[in-house]
Short mmCIF file of C-alpha atoms in Angstrom, two decimals:
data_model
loop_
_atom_site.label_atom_id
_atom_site.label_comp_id
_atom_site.label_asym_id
_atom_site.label_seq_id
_atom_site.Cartn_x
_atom_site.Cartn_y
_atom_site.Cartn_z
CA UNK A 110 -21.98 -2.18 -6.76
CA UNK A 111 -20.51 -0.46 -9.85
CA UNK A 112 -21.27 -0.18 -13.05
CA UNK A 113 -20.83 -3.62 -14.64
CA UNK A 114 -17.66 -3.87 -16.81
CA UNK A 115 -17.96 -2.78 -20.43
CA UNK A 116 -17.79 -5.29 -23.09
CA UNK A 117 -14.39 -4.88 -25.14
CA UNK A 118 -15.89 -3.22 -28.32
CA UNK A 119 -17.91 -0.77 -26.59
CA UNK A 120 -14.21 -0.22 -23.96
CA UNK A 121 -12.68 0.55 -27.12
CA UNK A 122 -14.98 3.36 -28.03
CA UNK A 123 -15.59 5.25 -24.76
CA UNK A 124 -13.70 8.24 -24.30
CA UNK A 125 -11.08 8.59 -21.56
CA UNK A 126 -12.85 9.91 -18.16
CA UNK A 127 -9.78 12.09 -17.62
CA UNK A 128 -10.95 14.63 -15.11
CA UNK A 129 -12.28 11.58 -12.94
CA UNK A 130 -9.31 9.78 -12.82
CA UNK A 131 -6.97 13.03 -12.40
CA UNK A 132 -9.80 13.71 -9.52
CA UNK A 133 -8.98 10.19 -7.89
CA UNK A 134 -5.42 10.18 -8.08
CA UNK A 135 -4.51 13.34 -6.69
CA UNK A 136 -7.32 12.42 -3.54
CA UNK A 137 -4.98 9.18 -3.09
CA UNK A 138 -1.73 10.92 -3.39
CA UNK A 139 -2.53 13.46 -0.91
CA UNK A 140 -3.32 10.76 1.32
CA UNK A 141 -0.50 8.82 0.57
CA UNK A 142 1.66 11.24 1.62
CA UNK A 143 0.44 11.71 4.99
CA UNK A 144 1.13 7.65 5.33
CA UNK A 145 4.44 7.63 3.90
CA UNK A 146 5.63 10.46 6.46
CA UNK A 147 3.58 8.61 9.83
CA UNK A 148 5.82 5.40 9.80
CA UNK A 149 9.12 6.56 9.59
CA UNK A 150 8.47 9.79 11.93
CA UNK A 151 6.78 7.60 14.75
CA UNK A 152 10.19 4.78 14.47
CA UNK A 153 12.58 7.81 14.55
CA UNK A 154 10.42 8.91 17.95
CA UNK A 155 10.39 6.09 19.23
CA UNK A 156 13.89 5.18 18.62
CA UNK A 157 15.20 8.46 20.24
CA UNK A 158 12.66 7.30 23.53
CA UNK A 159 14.94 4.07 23.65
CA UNK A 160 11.68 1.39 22.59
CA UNK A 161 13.02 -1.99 21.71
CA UNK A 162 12.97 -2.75 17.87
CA UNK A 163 9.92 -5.22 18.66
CA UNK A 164 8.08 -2.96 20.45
CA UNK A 165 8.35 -0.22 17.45
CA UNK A 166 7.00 -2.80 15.35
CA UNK A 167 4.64 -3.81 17.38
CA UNK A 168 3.13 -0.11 17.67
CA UNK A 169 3.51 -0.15 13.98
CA UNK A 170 1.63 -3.23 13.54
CA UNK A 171 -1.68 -1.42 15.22
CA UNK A 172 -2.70 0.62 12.20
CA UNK A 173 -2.56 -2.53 9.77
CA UNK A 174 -4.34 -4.49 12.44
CA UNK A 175 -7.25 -2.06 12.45
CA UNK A 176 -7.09 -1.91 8.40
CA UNK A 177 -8.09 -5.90 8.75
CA UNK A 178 -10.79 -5.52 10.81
CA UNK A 179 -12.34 -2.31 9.48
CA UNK A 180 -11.61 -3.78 5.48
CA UNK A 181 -14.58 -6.74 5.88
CA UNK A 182 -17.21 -3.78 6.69
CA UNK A 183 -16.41 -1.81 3.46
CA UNK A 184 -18.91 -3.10 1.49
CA UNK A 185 -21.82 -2.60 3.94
CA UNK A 186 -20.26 0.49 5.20
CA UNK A 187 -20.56 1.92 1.35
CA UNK A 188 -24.09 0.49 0.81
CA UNK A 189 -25.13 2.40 3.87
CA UNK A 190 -23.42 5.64 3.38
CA UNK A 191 -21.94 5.86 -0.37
CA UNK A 192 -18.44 6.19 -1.26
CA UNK A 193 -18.18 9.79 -0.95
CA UNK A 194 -19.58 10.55 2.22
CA UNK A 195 -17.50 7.61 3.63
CA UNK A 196 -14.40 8.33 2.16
CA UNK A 197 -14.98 12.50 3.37
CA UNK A 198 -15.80 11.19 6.78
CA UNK A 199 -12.85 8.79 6.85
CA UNK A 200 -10.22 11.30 5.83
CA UNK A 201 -11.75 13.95 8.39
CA UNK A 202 -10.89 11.15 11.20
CA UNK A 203 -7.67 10.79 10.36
CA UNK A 204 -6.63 13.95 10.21
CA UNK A 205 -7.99 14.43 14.17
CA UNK A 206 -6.18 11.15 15.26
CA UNK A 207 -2.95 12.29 13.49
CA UNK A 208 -3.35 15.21 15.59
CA UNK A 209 -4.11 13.58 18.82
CA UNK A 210 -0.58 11.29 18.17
CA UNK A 211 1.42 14.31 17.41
CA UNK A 212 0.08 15.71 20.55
CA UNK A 213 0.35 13.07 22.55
CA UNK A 214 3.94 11.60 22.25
CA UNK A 215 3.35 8.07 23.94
CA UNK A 216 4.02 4.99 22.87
CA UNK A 217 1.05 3.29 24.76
CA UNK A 218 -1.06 5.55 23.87
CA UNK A 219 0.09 5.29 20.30
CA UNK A 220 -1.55 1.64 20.05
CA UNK A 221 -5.08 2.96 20.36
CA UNK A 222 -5.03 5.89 18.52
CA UNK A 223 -2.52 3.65 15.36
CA UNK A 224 -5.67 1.40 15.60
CA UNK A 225 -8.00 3.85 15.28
CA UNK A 226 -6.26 5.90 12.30
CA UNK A 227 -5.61 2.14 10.19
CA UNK A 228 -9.54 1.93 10.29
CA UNK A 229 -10.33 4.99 9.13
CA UNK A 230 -7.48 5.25 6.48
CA UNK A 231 -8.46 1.64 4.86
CA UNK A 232 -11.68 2.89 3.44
CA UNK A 233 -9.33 5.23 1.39
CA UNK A 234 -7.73 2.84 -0.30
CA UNK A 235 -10.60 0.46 -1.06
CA UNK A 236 -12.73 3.05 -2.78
CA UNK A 237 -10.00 5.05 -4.89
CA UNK A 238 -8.64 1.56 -6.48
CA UNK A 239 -12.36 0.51 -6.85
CA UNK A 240 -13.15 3.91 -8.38
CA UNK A 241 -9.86 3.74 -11.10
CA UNK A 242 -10.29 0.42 -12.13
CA UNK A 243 -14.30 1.53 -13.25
CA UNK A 244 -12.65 4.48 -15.05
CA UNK A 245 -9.62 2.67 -16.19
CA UNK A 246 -10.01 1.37 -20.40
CA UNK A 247 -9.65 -2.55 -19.89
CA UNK A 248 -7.36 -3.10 -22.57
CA UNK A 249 -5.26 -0.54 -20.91
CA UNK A 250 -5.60 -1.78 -17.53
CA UNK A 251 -2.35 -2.11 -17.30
CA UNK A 252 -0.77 1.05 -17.78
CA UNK A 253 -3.60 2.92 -16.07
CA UNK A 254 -3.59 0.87 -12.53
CA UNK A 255 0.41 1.21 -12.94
CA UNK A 256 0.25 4.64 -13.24
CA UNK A 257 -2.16 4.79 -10.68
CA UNK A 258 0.37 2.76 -7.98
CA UNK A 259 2.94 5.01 -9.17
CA UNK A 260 1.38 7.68 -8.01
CA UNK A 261 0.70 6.79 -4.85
CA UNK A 262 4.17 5.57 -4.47
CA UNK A 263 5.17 9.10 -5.41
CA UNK A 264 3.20 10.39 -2.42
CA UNK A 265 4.65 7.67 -0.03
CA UNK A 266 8.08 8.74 -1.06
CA UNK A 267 7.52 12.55 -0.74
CA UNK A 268 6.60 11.51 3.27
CA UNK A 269 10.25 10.42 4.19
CA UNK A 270 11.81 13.21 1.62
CA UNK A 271 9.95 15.97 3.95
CA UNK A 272 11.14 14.36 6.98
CA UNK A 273 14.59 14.44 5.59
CA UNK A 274 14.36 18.55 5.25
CA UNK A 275 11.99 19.34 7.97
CA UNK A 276 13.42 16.62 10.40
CA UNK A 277 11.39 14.97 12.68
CA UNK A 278 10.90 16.58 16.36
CA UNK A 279 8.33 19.10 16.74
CA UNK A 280 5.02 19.18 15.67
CA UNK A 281 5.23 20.39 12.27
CA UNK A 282 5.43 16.46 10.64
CA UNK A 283 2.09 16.49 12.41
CA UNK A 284 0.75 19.49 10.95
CA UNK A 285 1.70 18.80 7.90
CA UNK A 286 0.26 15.11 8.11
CA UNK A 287 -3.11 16.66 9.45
CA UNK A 288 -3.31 18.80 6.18
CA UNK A 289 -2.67 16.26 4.00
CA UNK A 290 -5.73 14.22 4.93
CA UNK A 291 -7.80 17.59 4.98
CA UNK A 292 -6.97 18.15 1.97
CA UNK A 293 -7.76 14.54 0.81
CA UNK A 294 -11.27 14.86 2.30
CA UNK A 295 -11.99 18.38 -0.11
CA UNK A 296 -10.63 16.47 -2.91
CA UNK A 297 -13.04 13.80 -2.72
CA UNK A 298 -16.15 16.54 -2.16
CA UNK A 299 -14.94 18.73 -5.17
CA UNK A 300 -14.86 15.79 -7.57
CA UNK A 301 -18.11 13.97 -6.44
CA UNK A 302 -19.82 14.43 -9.20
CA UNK A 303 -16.94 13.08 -11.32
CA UNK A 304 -16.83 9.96 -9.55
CA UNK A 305 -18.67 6.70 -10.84
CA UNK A 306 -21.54 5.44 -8.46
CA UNK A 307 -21.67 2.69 -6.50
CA UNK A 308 -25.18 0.20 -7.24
CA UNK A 309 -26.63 -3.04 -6.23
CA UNK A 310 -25.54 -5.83 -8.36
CA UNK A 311 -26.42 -9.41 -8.71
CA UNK A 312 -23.09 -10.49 -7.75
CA UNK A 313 -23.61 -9.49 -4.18
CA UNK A 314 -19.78 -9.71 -3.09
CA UNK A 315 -18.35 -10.42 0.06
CA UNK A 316 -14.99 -10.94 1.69
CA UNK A 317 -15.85 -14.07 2.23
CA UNK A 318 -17.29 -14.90 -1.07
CA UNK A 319 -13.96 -13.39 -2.65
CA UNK A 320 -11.32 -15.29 -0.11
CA UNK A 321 -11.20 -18.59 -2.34
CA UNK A 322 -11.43 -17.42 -5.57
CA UNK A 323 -7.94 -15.55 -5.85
CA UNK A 324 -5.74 -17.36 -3.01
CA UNK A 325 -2.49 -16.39 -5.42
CA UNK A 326 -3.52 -12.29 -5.50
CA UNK A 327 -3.87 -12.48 -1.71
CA UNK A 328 -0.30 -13.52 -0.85
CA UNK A 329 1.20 -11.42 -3.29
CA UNK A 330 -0.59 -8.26 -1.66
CA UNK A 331 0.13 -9.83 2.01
CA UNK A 332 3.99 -9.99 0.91
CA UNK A 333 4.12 -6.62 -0.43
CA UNK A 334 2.62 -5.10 2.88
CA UNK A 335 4.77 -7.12 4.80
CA UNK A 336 7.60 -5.79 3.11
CA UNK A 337 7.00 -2.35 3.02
CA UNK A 338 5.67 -2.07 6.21
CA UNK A 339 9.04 -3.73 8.09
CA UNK A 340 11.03 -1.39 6.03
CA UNK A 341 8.94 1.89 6.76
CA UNK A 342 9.19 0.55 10.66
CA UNK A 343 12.38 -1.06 10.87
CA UNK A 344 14.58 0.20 8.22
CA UNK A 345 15.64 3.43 9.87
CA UNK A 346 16.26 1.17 13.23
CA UNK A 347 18.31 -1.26 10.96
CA UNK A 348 20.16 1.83 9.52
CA UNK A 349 21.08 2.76 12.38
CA UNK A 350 22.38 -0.52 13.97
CA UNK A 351 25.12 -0.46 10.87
CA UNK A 352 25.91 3.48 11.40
CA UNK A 353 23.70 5.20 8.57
CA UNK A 354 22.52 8.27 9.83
CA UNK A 355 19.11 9.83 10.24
CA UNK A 356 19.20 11.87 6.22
CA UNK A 357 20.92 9.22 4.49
CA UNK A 358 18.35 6.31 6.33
CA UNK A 359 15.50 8.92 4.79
CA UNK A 360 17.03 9.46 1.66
CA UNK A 361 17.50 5.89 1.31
CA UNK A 362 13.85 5.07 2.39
CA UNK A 363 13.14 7.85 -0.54
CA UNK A 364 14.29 5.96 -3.04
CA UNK A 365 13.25 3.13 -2.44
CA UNK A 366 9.38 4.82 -3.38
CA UNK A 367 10.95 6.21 -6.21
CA UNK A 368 11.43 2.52 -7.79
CA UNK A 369 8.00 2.38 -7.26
CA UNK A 370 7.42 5.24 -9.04
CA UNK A 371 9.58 4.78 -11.91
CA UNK A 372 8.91 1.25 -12.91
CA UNK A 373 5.12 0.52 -12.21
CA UNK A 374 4.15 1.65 -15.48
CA UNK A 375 6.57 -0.03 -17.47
CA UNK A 376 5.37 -3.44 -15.29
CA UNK A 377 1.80 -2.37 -16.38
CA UNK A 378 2.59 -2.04 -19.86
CA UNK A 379 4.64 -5.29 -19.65
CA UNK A 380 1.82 -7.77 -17.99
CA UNK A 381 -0.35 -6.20 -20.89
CA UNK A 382 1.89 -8.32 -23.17
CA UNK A 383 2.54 -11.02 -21.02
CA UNK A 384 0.21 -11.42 -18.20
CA UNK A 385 -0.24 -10.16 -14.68
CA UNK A 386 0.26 -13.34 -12.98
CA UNK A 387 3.72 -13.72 -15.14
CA UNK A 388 5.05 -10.16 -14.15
CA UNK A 389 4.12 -11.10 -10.52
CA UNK A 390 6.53 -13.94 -10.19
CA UNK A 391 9.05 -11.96 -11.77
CA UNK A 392 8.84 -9.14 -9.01
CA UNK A 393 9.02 -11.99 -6.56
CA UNK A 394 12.36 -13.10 -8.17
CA UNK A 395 14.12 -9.85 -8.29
CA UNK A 396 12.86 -9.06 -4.87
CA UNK A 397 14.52 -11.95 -3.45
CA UNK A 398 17.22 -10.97 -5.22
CA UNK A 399 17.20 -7.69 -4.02
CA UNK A 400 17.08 -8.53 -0.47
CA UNK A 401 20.14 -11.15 -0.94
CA UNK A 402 22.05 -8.09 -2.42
CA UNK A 403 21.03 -5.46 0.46
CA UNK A 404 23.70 -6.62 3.29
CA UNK A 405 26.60 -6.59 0.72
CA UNK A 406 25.89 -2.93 -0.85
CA UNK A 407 24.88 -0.77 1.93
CA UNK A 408 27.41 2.04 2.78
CA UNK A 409 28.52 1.65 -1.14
CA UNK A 410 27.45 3.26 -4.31
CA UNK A 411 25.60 0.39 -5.69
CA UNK A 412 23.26 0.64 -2.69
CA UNK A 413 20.91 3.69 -4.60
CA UNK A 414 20.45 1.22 -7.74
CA UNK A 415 19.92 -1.85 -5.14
CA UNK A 416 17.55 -0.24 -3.38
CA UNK A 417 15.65 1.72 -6.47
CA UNK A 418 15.14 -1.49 -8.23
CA UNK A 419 14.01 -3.90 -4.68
CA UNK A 420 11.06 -1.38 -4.10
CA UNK A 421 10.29 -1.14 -7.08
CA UNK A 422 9.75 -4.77 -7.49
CA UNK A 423 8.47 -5.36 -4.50
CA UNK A 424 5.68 -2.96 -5.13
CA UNK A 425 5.03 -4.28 -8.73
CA UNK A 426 3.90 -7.76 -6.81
CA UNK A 427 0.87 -5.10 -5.75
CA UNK A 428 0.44 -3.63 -8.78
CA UNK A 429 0.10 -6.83 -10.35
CA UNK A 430 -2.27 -8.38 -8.12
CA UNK A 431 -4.93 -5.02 -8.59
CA UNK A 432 -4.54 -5.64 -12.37
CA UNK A 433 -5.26 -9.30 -12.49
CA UNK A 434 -7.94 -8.38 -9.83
CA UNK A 435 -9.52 -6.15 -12.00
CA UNK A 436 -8.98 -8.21 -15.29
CA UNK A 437 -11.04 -10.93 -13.25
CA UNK A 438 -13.61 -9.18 -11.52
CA UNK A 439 -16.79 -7.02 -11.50
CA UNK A 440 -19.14 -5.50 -9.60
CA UNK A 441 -19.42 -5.86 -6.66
CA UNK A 442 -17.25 -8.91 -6.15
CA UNK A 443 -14.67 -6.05 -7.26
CA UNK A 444 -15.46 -3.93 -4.26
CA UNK A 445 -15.38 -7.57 -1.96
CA UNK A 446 -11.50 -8.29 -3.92
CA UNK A 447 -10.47 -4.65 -2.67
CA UNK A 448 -11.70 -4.85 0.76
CA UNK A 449 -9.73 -8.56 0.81
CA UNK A 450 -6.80 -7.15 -0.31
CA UNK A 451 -7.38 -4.39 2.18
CA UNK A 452 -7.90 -7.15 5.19
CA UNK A 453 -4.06 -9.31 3.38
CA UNK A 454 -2.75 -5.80 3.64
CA UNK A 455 -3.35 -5.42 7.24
CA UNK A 456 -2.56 -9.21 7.85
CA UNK A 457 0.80 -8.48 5.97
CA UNK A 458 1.46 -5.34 8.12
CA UNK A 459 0.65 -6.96 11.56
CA UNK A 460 2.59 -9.77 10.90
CA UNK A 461 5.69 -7.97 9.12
CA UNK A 462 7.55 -5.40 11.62
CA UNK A 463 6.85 -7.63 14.63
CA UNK A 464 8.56 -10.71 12.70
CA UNK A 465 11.34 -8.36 11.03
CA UNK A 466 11.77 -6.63 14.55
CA UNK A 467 12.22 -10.02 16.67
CA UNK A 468 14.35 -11.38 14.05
CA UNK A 469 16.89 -8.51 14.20
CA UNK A 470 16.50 -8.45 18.28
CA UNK A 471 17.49 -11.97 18.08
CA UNK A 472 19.75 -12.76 14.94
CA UNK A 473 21.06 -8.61 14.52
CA UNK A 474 19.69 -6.06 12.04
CA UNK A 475 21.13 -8.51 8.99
CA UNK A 476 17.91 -10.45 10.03
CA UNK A 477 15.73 -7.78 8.41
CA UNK A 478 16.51 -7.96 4.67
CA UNK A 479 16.81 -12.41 5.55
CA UNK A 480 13.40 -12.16 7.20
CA UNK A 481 12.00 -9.82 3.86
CA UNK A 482 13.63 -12.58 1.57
CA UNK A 483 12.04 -15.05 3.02
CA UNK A 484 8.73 -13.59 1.92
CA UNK A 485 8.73 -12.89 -1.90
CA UNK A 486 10.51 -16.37 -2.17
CA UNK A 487 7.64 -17.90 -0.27
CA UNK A 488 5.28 -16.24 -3.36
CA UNK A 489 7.73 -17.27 -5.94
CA UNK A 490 7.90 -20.88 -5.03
CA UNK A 491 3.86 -20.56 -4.88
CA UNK A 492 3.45 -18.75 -8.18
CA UNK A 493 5.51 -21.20 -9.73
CA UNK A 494 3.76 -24.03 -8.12
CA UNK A 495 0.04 -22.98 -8.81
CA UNK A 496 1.42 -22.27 -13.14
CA UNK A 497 2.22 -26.31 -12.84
CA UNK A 498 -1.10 -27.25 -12.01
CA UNK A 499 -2.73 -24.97 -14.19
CA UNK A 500 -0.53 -26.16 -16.68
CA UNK A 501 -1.08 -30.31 -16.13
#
């Protein structure tokens, strides 16, 4: 659906789209900050209402479920409509359903309307990574789709930072979430003309076309949503079970998006040496690590660097799988691999806070970073597994 890849020595030649890709990544930032401010702010609501830590991450788990369900219509949804009128019309929606949960305060009504606002925002993502890995240089992959997930990492982060100076009652989170995706919509319309089309292609990808061919990416994208959906749901409530207070549980929750943003470039420039598969089970390792090491450091200085470096490497598991996915694929059967990883995200995110949340309500809040663990060392074992058969 776009352009087909450009052969190497005519990648090396083409200019740097600049203005496109500074067009795309400040659309997906604005959104991203919007997202990064809804999960915490709804789990410090509901928290104050008294909900049970598995019924937070249940309500959680609504937006991720409608992200898998809406993700396996993206491609026919684009073909019908085009990427810019469906991302404009997508970010519109979300800003009125932020609204309507800001203005509504329950947590039953919360599951329709977290439903609602995961299909709408999914589209979001699909089209702006589909849109910078077209505009990205191939060689430079890489750095470019590092960048890019550092960017939007930046924007997650700058959600529970503006919680942690505007607080969190009141309306004005709302307001300011409800902007964000305006905004995000006008972005999108004011660089239109920057943006590459979307075509037929002979490929004709579909999710279910793309499901086999990259079982590895899939896992690594549903761990990382797992992951950073428990601890955008759960952390504060686990925060608060061992006496960290509302700031320091945002602050904390801050940096754990800035590892993100720090170190996804460096992991870009690093698989570009290596490989993206090799720099995946790598972040699996140190995220293990990094969730073995959580318990132990909270409440002590060498929580900021455990915490900086575990989101950071659990987001590079991501950012790995998007540049392998666009090393691999075209066309498209690129479009198909985004709306996949779309549909793992939302798997990851429905099945992440309601696991963390009845592990803690059973075992204690110690059960979240155990439960987390568990989850990068499942993709470890399998990365390491699926290099032995490649290898024999």
């Amino acid at each position: 659906m776009l352009r087909p890849e450009l052969a190497p020595e005519a990648a090396a030649k083409t200019p740097v789209p600049w203005l496109a890709i500074a067009a795309v990544t400040a659309t997906v930032s604005v959104f991203a900050i919007a997202q990064g401010l809804s999960y915490p702010l709804l789990s410090f609501i509901l928290g104050r209402q008294g909900v049970s830590p598995t019924m937070i991450g249940l309500s959680a788990a609504m937006s991720p479920l409608g992200m898998m369900i809406a993700a396996t219509q993206i491609p026919a949804i684009v073909k019908r409509l085009g990427g810019i009128m469906t991302v404009t019309l997508c970010s519109f929606t979300c800003a009125v359903l932020f609204a309507l949960i800001g203005l509504t305060q329950n947590v039953w009504l919360w599951f329709p309307l977290r439903f609602l606002l995961g299909m709408s925002v999914i589209p979001l993502y699909v089209l702006s990574e589909v849109w910078m890995m077209s505009l990205a240089p191939p060689q430079q992959r890489g750095r470019f789709m590092g960048a890019y997930t550092s960017i939007i990492s930046l924007g997650f982060a700058s959600g529970p930072a503006t919680l942690a100076v505007i607080g969190t009652s009141g309306l004005l989170p709302f307001a300011l979430g409800f902007s964000a995706f305006v905004i995000c919509g006008l972005f999108v319309r004011l660089a239109a003309s920057r943006l590459p089309p979307f075509h037929e292609d002979e490929q004709q990808g579909t999710v279910r076309r793309f499901l086999p061919a990259a079982p590895t990416l899939l896992v690594a994208v549903w761990v990382a949503a797992a992951t950073e959906t428990s601890m955008l749901a759960l952390f504060p409530t686990y925060g608060r079970a061992i006496g960290l207070g509302e700031n320091s549980l945002a602050t904390l929750l801050t940096v754990y998006f800035f590892g993100n943003v720090a170190l996804q470039v460096p992991l870009g420039l690093l698989a570009e040496r290596l490989s993206a598969r090799t720099v995946m089970v790598l972040c699996a390792l140190f995220a293990t690590t990094g969730c073995a090491l959580l318990p132990l450091v909270l409440g002590t200085p060498f929580q900021w660097p455990t915490i900086f470096f575990w989101g950071a490497f659990s987001y590079g598991m991501y950012t790995m799988s998007v540049v392998e996915l666009g090393q691999r694929f075209s066309g498209s059967m690129l479009v198909a691999g985004n709306a996949a990883f779309a549909m793992m995200w939302g798997f990851g995110g429905i099945a992440g806070p309601p696991m963390s949340g009845g592990f803690m309500q059973g075992l204690g809040p110690h059960a979240l970073p155990l439960v987390l663990g568990s989850f990068s060392a499942g993709l470890l074992l399998l990365g390491v597994v699926r290099a032995r058969i490649r290898a024999t």
